[in-house]
Coordinates of C-alpha atoms in Angstrom, one line a residue:
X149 CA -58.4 17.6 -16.3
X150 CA -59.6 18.0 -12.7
X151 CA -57.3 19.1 -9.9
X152 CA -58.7 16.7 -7.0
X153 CA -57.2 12.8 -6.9
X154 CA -60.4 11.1 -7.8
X155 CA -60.3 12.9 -11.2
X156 CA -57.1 11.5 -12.2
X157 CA -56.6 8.4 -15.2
X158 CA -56.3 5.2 -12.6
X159 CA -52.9 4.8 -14.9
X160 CA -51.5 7.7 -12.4
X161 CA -52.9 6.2 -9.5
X162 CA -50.3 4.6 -6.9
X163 CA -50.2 1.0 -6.8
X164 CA -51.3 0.2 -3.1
X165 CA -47.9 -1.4 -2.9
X166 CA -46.3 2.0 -2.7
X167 CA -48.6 2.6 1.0
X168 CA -46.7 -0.2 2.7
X169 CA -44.2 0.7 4.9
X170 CA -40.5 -1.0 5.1
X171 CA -40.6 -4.4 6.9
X172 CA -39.2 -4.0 10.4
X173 CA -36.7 -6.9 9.7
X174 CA -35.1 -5.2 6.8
X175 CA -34.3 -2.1 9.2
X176 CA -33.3 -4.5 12.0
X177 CA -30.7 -6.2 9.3
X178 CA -28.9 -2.9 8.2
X179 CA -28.6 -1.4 11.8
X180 CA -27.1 -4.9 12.0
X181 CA -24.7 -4.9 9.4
X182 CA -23.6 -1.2 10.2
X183 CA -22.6 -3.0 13.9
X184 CA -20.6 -5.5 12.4
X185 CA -18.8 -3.4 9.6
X186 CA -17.6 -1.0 12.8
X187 CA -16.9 -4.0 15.2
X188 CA -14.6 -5.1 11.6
X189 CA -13.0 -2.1 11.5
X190 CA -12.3 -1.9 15.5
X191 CA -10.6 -5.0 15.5
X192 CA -8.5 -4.6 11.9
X193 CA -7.2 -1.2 13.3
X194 CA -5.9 -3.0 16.7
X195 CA -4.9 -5.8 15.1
X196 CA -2.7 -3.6 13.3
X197 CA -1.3 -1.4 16.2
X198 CA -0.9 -4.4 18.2
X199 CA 1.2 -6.1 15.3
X200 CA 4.9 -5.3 15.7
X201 CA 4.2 -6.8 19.6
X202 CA 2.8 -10.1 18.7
X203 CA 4.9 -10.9 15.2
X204 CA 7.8 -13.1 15.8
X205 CA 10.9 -10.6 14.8
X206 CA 12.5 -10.0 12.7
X207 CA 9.5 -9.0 10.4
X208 CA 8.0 -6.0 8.4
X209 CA 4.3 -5.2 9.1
X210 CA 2.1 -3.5 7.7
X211 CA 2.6 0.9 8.5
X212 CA 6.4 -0.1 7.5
X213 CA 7.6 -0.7 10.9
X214 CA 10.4 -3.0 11.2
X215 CA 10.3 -5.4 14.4
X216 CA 14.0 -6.6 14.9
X217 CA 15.2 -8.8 17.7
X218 CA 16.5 -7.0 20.4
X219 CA 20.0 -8.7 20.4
X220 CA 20.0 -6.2 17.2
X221 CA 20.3 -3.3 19.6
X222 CA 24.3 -2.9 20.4
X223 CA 25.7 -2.2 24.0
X224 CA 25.8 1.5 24.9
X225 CA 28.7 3.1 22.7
X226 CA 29.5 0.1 20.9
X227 CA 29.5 0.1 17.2
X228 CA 26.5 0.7 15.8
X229 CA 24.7 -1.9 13.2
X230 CA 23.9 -1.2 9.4
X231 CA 20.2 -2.5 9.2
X232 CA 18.9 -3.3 5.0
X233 CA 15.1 -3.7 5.2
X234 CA 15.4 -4.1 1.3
X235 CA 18.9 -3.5 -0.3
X236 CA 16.7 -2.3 -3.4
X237 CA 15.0 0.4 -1.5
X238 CA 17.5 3.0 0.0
X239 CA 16.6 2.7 3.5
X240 CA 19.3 1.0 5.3
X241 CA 19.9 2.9 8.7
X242 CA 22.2 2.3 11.8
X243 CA 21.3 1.3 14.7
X244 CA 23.1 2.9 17.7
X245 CA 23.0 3.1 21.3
X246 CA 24.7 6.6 21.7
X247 CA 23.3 6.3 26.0
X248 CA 21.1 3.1 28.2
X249 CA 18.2 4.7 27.4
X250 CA 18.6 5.8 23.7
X251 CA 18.3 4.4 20.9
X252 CA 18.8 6.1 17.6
X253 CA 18.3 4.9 13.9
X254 CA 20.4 6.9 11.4
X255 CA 20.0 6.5 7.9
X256 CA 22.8 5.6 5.9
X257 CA 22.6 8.3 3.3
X258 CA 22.5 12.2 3.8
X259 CA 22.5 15.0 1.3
X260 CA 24.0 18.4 2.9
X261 CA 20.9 20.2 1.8
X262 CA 17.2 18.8 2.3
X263 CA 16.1 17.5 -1.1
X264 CA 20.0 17.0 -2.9
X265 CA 22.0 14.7 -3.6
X266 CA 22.6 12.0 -1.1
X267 CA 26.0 10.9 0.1
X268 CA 26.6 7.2 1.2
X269 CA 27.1 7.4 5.4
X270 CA 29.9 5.1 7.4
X271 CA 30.7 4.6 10.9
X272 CA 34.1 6.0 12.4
X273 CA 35.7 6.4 15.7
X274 CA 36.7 9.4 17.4
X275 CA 38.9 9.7 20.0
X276 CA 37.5 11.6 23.2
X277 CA 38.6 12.4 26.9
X278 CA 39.3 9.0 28.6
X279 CA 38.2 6.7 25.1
X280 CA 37.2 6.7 21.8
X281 CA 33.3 6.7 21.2
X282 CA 31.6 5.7 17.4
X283 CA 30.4 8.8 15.2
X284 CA 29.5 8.7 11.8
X285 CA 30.8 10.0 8.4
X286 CA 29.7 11.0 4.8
X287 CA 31.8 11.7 1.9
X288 CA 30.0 13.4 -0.7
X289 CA 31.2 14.1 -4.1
X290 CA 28.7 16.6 -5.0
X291 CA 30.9 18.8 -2.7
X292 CA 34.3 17.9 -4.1
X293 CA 35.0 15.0 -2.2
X294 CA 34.7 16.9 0.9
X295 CA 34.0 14.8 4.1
X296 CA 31.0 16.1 7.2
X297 CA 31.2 14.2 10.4
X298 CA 28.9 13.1 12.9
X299 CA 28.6 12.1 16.8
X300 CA 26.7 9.4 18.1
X301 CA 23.5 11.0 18.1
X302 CA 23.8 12.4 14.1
X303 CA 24.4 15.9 15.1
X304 CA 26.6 17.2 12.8
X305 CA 30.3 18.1 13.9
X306 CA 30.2 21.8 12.4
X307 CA 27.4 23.6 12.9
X308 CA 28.0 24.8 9.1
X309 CA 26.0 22.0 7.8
X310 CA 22.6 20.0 9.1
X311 CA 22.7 16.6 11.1
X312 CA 21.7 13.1 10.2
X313 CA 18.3 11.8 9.1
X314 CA 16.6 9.3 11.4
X315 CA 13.6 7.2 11.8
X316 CA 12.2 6.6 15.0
X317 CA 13.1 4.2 17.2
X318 CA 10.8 2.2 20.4
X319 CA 11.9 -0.6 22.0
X320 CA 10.3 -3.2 24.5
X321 CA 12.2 -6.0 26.4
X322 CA 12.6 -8.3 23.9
X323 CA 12.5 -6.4 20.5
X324 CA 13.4 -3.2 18.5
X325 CA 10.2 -1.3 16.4
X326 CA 11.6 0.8 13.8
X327 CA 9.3 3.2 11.9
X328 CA 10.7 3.6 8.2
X329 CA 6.4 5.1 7.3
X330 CA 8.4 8.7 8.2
X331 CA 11.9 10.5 7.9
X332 CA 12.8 13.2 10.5
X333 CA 14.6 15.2 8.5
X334 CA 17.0 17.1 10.2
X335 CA 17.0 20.6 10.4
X336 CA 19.3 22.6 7.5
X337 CA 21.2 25.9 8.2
X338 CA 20.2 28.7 7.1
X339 CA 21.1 31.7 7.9
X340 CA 21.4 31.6 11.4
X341 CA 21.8 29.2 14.8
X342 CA 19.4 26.8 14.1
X343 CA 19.1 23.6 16.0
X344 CA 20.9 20.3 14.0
X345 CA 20.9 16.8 14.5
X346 CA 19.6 14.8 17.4
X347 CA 19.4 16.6 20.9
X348 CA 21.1 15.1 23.7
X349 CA 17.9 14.6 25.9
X350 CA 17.6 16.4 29.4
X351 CA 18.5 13.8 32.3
X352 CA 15.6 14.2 34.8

């Protein structure tokens, strides 16, 4: 068999089909349709992080942040309120308002070590200088019955054991955005001085 192109069976030969480029249109429609899948997914991903501002509280969206009314937000050291998103899913928090521009969401179950067993969380009062202020308190069995406190802010009383778990907590004028997507774990002891609980933030 000959090695040139004109010595090969026609059934080899390219049909002349095969020499005609890609219409122009058809490129024109994909660069099209590439546009409008981005432009799609530009406006879904706003849609989304402009949610929890436009929803009429209280509601869930989607990224499981909680939108709740901001008549849901106590008065600065008033009692904080047990929030259920779902009494079937464990993550009922408190809402507190340990300062006027703080606002803290506390879950209502803590284990003493990261990862054990969890201890059901209530709100107490504790008497200070002056007053009384709200604090928190878990009794956990797992320890033989023994009782860790709390202030305000979660940080744990003792600095033998670690502070309260939290989600975090935005607020606007007219409504509370909790983020249950996350727990900030608070830190566990061990060993040595290491920070617990929520910091009391710097006044500027």
């Amino acid at each position: 068999m000959g090695t040139r192109y004109e010595d090969q069976p026609t059934e080899h030969w390219a049909g002349a089909e095969s020499l005609d480029p890609t219409p122009v249109w058809k490129q024109y429609l994909l660069i099209a349709l590439l546009l409008f899948g981005g432009l799609i997914a530009v406006l879904v991903v706003s849609l989304l992080a402009i949610l929890p501002q436009i929803v009429t509280p209280p509601a869930l969206v989607p990224g499981d942040r909680l939108v709740l009314p901001i008549a849901d937000l106590p008065g600065v050291n008033q009692q904080p309120k047990r929030i259920e998103p779902s009494v079937a899913d464990g993550r009922a928090f408190y809402l507190g308002r340990p300062a006027t521009a703080e606002a803290v969401g506390l879950r209502a179950r803590w284990a003493p070590t990261v990862g054990g067993t969890e201890c059901p969380v209530d709100v107490i009062t504790t008497t200070r200088a002056g007053g009384f202020e709200f604090g928190y308190a878990a009794r956990c069995e797992t320890s033989g019955g023994r009782t860790y406190t709390f202030n305000a802010r979660g940080a744990a009383s003792d600095d033998s054991y670690r502070g309260l778990d939290q989600y975090l907590v935005s607020r606007s004028d007219d409504r509370v955005i909790v983020n249950l997507s996350r727990v900030i774990e608070a830190a566990q002891r061990i060993g040595g001085p290491i920070p617990t609980g929520i910091p009391k933030p710097q006044q500027p």
